[in-house]
Amino acid sequence: MADVTARINPLFLRDEELRQGIEFLYFAYREFTKEPDTILSEQGLGRAHHRTIYFVGRQPGISVSDLLSTLRITKQSLSRVLSQLLKEDYIRQRPGLRDRRQRLLELSPKGVELERKLTENQRKLLARAYREAGAEAVEGFRKVMLNIMSEEDRAHFPAQTTPPLPGWRGTGGGAS
Amino acid sequence: MADVTARINPLFLRDEELRQGIEFLYFAYREFTKEPDTILSEQGLGRAHHRTIYFVGRQPGISVSDLLSTLRITKQSLSRVLSQLLKEDYIRQRPGLRDRRQRLLELSPKGVELERKLTENQRKLLARAYREAGAEAVEGFRKVMLNIMSEEDRAHFPAQTTPPLPGWRGTGGGAS
DNA sequence: CGGTTACGTCAGCCATGTTGACATATCCCG
DNA sequence: CGGGATATGTCAACATGGCTGACGTAACCG
């Protein structure tokens, strides 16, 4: 009986497949942020703080403007979040060496601890999903996700043919 | 040189792989919602309206409580959004036949039009990503995404061995 | 020296989530 | 039939995290 639908309307399956994809994004993202959100709210922080902590942990010494272009929010929005993280000593800043106007950001020990706790959670979720889906599926997942994201964001990831390297976003070692 | 890292610290690649996965979710989701958000704001609507319109379009005749459990938000949050959509005739409601306490929701022609416009956009983005990644990759994407989402949400999707059917969430024809 | 850049801040607005309390209509069981 | 449970709606208040606009300071650089 199921085949009848496909025979009658071959476009239907295509539409259904794409709608499922839409829902995958929604449901997976929701699950992905659920636990971290809970942990964060216990510390009086929110998802925006998570993102900031995450990317500062990812690129220690990142400048404010680089962080802004990664997050693509306004400086006023970041400011609110960043000020709190500085005040509560999750993040520390030091002036840039070459350009003393810059405030280079890095996690404090307290920030490292929280980052670990939050990311650990998402890593476990992902690791489980990867394991249950299998290596080949992970490669497919990677391909599709890279194609969904904007070209600019995609450029931050090395091609899969070579193993991923630490110098994410090309600002690897030095300041940008 | 790149291999040195892997030899020195074999766990590093694993961590890097998982961190990239985290970023895939963030960047892809951001891109996925970008265009619809723009379209919506032109109509004085937001992402929450999109979700409501989407799921009402997906399951015409859905009850408010079923919609609530799909969205997993409070009735007060939904109410604000739904009231506006009713008032501006994107969505219409009729009492349930068997249970007249229910308000069964469906899209008006205006709502269908907007839903088409919004979903069309995401479908195109996904279709392009699927096309460029290839059928095998899509299958992997599907597997990983299903494993990321909660078991409850996952249950709404038929197993991939049989072609997907319209009766999504098991409430296909009847009321739940 | 003067324009540009990096960063910060104040003030206000909006969308969307939350909790708590309460109201109404309908259903269904005993 | 009566009363508890259910489906829905509503008022009020609050938090988060986006946004715009305006303005200020310090440092860089030609």
PDB file of N, CA, C and O in Angstrom, chain B residues 114-139:
ATOM      1  N   LEU B 114       2.201  31.695   3.097  1.00  0.00           N
ATOM      2  CA  LEU B 114       3.405  32.039   3.860  1.00  0.00           C
ATOM      3  C   LEU B 114       4.215  30.787   4.186  1.00  0.00           C
ATOM      4  O   LEU B 114       5.447  30.785   4.089  1.00  0.00           O
ATOM      5  N   GLU B 115       3.529  29.747   4.559  1.00  0.00           N
ATOM      6  CA  GLU B 115       4.228  28.500   4.890  1.00  0.00           C
ATOM      7  C   GLU B 115       5.034  28.038   3.681  1.00  0.00           C
ATOM      8  O   GLU B 115       6.189  27.642   3.795  1.00  0.00           O
ATOM      9  N   ARG B 116       4.417  28.096   2.527  1.00  0.00           N
ATOM     10  CA  ARG B 116       5.089  27.666   1.307  1.00  0.00           C
ATOM     11  C   ARG B 116       6.361  28.488   1.100  1.00  0.00           C
ATOM     12  O   ARG B 116       7.436  27.962   0.822  1.00  0.00           O
ATOM     13  N   LYS B 117       6.200  29.786   1.253  1.00  0.00           N
ATOM     14  CA  LYS B 117       7.324  30.688   1.024  1.00  0.00           C
ATOM     15  C   LYS B 117       8.494  30.394   1.978  1.00  0.00           C
ATOM     16  O   LYS B 117       9.653  30.360   1.562  1.00  0.00           O
ATOM     17  N   LEU B 118       8.157  30.176   3.233  1.00  0.00           N
ATOM     18  CA  LEU B 118       9.193  29.934   4.238  1.00  0.00           C
ATOM     19  C   LEU B 118       9.843  28.567   4.043  1.00  0.00           C
ATOM     20  O   LEU B 118      11.071  28.441   4.054  1.00  0.00           O
ATOM     21  N   THR B 119       8.993  27.575   3.868  1.00  0.00           N
ATOM     22  CA  THR B 119       9.513  26.214   3.773  1.00  0.00           C
ATOM     23  C   THR B 119      10.247  26.014   2.459  1.00  0.00           C
ATOM     24  O   THR B 119      11.263  25.316   2.410  1.00  0.00           O
ATOM     25  N   GLU B 120       9.723  26.627   1.429  1.00  0.00           N
ATOM     26  CA  GLU B 120      10.379  26.591   0.118  1.00  0.00           C
ATOM     27  C   GLU B 120      11.846  26.946   0.245  1.00  0.00           C
ATOM     28  O   GLU B 120      12.732  26.284  -0.289  1.00  0.00           O
ATOM     29  N   ASN B 121      12.070  27.984   1.022  1.00  0.00           N
ATOM     30  CA  ASN B 121      13.435  28.455   1.214  1.00  0.00           C
ATOM     31  C   ASN B 121      14.315  27.396   1.872  1.00  0.00           C
ATOM     32  O   ASN B 121      15.421  27.117   1.412  1.00  0.00           O
ATOM     33  N   GLN B 122      13.818  26.822   2.936  1.00  0.00           N
ATOM     34  CA  GLN B 122      14.607  25.817   3.638  1.00  0.00           C
ATOM     35  C   GLN B 122      14.728  24.541   2.816  1.00  0.00           C
ATOM     36  O   GLN B 122      15.764  23.876   2.851  1.00  0.00           O
ATOM     37  N   ARG B 123      13.689  24.242   2.073  1.00  0.00           N
ATOM     38  CA  ARG B 123      13.760  23.070   1.203  1.00  0.00           C
ATOM     39  C   ARG B 123      14.839  23.241   0.151  1.00  0.00           C
ATOM     40  O   ARG B 123      15.596  22.321  -0.139  1.00  0.00           O
ATOM     41  N   LYS B 124      14.895  24.432  -0.415  1.00  0.00           N
ATOM     42  CA  LYS B 124      15.910  24.673  -1.445  1.00  0.00           C
ATOM     43  C   LYS B 124      17.311  24.537  -0.872  1.00  0.00           C
ATOM     44  O   LYS B 124      18.195  23.938  -1.488  1.00  0.00           O
ATOM     45  N   LEU B 125      17.504  25.122   0.298  1.00  0.00           N
ATOM     46  CA  LEU B 125      18.817  25.038   0.945  1.00  0.00           C
ATOM     47  C   LEU B 125      19.186  23.583   1.204  1.00  0.00           C
ATOM     48  O   LEU B 125      20.300  23.136   0.893  1.00  0.00           O
ATOM     49  N   LEU B 126      18.240  22.839   1.747  1.00  0.00           N
ATOM     50  CA  LEU B 126      18.490  21.437   2.039  1.00  0.00           C
ATOM     51  C   LEU B 126      18.697  20.634   0.765  1.00  0.00           C
ATOM     52  O   LEU B 126      19.590  19.789   0.683  1.00  0.00           O
ATOM     53  N   ALA B 127      17.880  20.922  -0.240  1.00  0.00           N
ATOM     54  CA  ALA B 127      17.969  20.166  -1.492  1.00  0.00           C
ATOM     55  C   ALA B 127      19.340  20.360  -2.126  1.00  0.00           C
ATOM     56  O   ALA B 127      19.957  19.407  -2.611  1.00  0.00           O
ATOM     57  N   ARG B 128      19.820  21.585  -2.080  1.00  0.00           N
ATOM     58  CA  ARG B 128      21.140  21.860  -2.619  1.00  0.00           C
ATOM     59  C   ARG B 128      22.211  21.100  -1.829  1.00  0.00           C
ATOM     60  O   ARG B 128      23.099  20.463  -2.396  1.00  0.00           O
ATOM     61  N   ALA B 129      22.087  21.164  -0.516  1.00  0.00           N
ATOM     62  CA  ALA B 129      23.066  20.474   0.335  1.00  0.00           C
ATOM     63  C   ALA B 129      23.034  18.963   0.081  1.00  0.00           C
ATOM     64  O   ALA B 129      24.083  18.321  -0.028  1.00  0.00           O
ATOM     65  N   TYR B 130      21.835  18.409  -0.039  1.00  0.00           N
ATOM     66  CA  TYR B 130      21.694  16.976  -0.308  1.00  0.00           C
ATOM     67  C   TYR B 130      22.319  16.634  -1.659  1.00  0.00           C
ATOM     68  O   TYR B 130      23.031  15.653  -1.799  1.00  0.00           O
ATOM     69  N   ARG B 131      22.021  17.460  -2.642  1.00  0.00           N
ATOM     70  CA  ARG B 131      22.494  17.190  -3.990  1.00  0.00           C
ATOM     71  C   ARG B 131      24.018  17.199  -4.035  1.00  0.00           C
ATOM     72  O   ARG B 131      24.652  16.298  -4.588  1.00  0.00           O
ATOM     73  N   GLU B 132      24.584  18.207  -3.390  1.00  0.00           N
ATOM     74  CA  GLU B 132      26.040  18.320  -3.457  1.00  0.00           C
ATOM     75  C   GLU B 132      26.751  17.281  -2.593  1.00  0.00           C
ATOM     76  O   GLU B 132      27.912  16.959  -2.850  1.00  0.00           O
ATOM     77  N   ALA B 133      26.050  16.789  -1.589  1.00  0.00           N
ATOM     78  CA  ALA B 133      26.679  15.805  -0.709  1.00  0.00           C
ATOM     79  C   ALA B 133      26.503  14.389  -1.251  1.00  0.00           C
ATOM     80  O   ALA B 133      27.342  13.519  -1.026  1.00  0.00           O
ATOM     81  N   GLY B 134      25.431  14.169  -1.978  1.00  0.00           N
ATOM     82  CA  GLY B 134      25.189  12.839  -2.538  1.00  0.00           C
ATOM     83  C   GLY B 134      24.267  11.993  -1.677  1.00  0.00           C
ATOM     84  O   GLY B 134      24.145  12.209  -0.468  1.00  0.00           O
ATOM     85  N   ALA B 135      23.628  11.028  -2.324  1.00  0.00           N
ATOM     86  CA  ALA B 135      22.596  10.234  -1.656  1.00  0.00           C
ATOM     87  C   ALA B 135      23.131   9.477  -0.450  1.00  0.00           C
ATOM     88  O   ALA B 135      22.475   9.383   0.594  1.00  0.00           O
ATOM     89  N   GLU B 136      24.332   8.973  -0.578  1.00  0.00           N
ATOM     90  CA  GLU B 136      24.910   8.197   0.510  1.00  0.00           C
ATOM     91  C   GLU B 136      25.141   9.080   1.736  1.00  0.00           C
ATOM     92  O   GLU B 136      24.866   8.691   2.869  1.00  0.00           O
ATOM     93  N   ALA B 137      25.631  10.271   1.470  1.00  0.00           N
ATOM     94  CA  ALA B 137      25.870  11.209   2.562  1.00  0.00           C
ATOM     95  C   ALA B 137      24.557  11.572   3.250  1.00  0.00           C
ATOM     96  O   ALA B 137      24.506  11.711   4.483  1.00  0.00           O
ATOM     97  N   VAL B 138      23.503  11.713   2.465  1.00  0.00           N
ATOM     98  CA  VAL B 138      22.205  12.057   3.048  1.00  0.00           C
ATOM     99  C   VAL B 138      21.751  10.964   4.009  1.00  0.00           C
ATOM    100  O   VAL B 138      21.236  11.254   5.096  1.00  0.00           O
ATOM    101  N   GLU B 139      21.994   9.759   3.615  1.00  0.00           N
ATOM    102  CA  GLU B 139      21.627   8.648   4.503  1.00  0.00           C
ATOM    103  C   GLU B 139      22.418   8.718   5.810  1.00  0.00           C
ATOM    104  O   GLU B 139      21.886   8.482   6.890  1.00  0.00           O
TER     105      GLU B 139
END
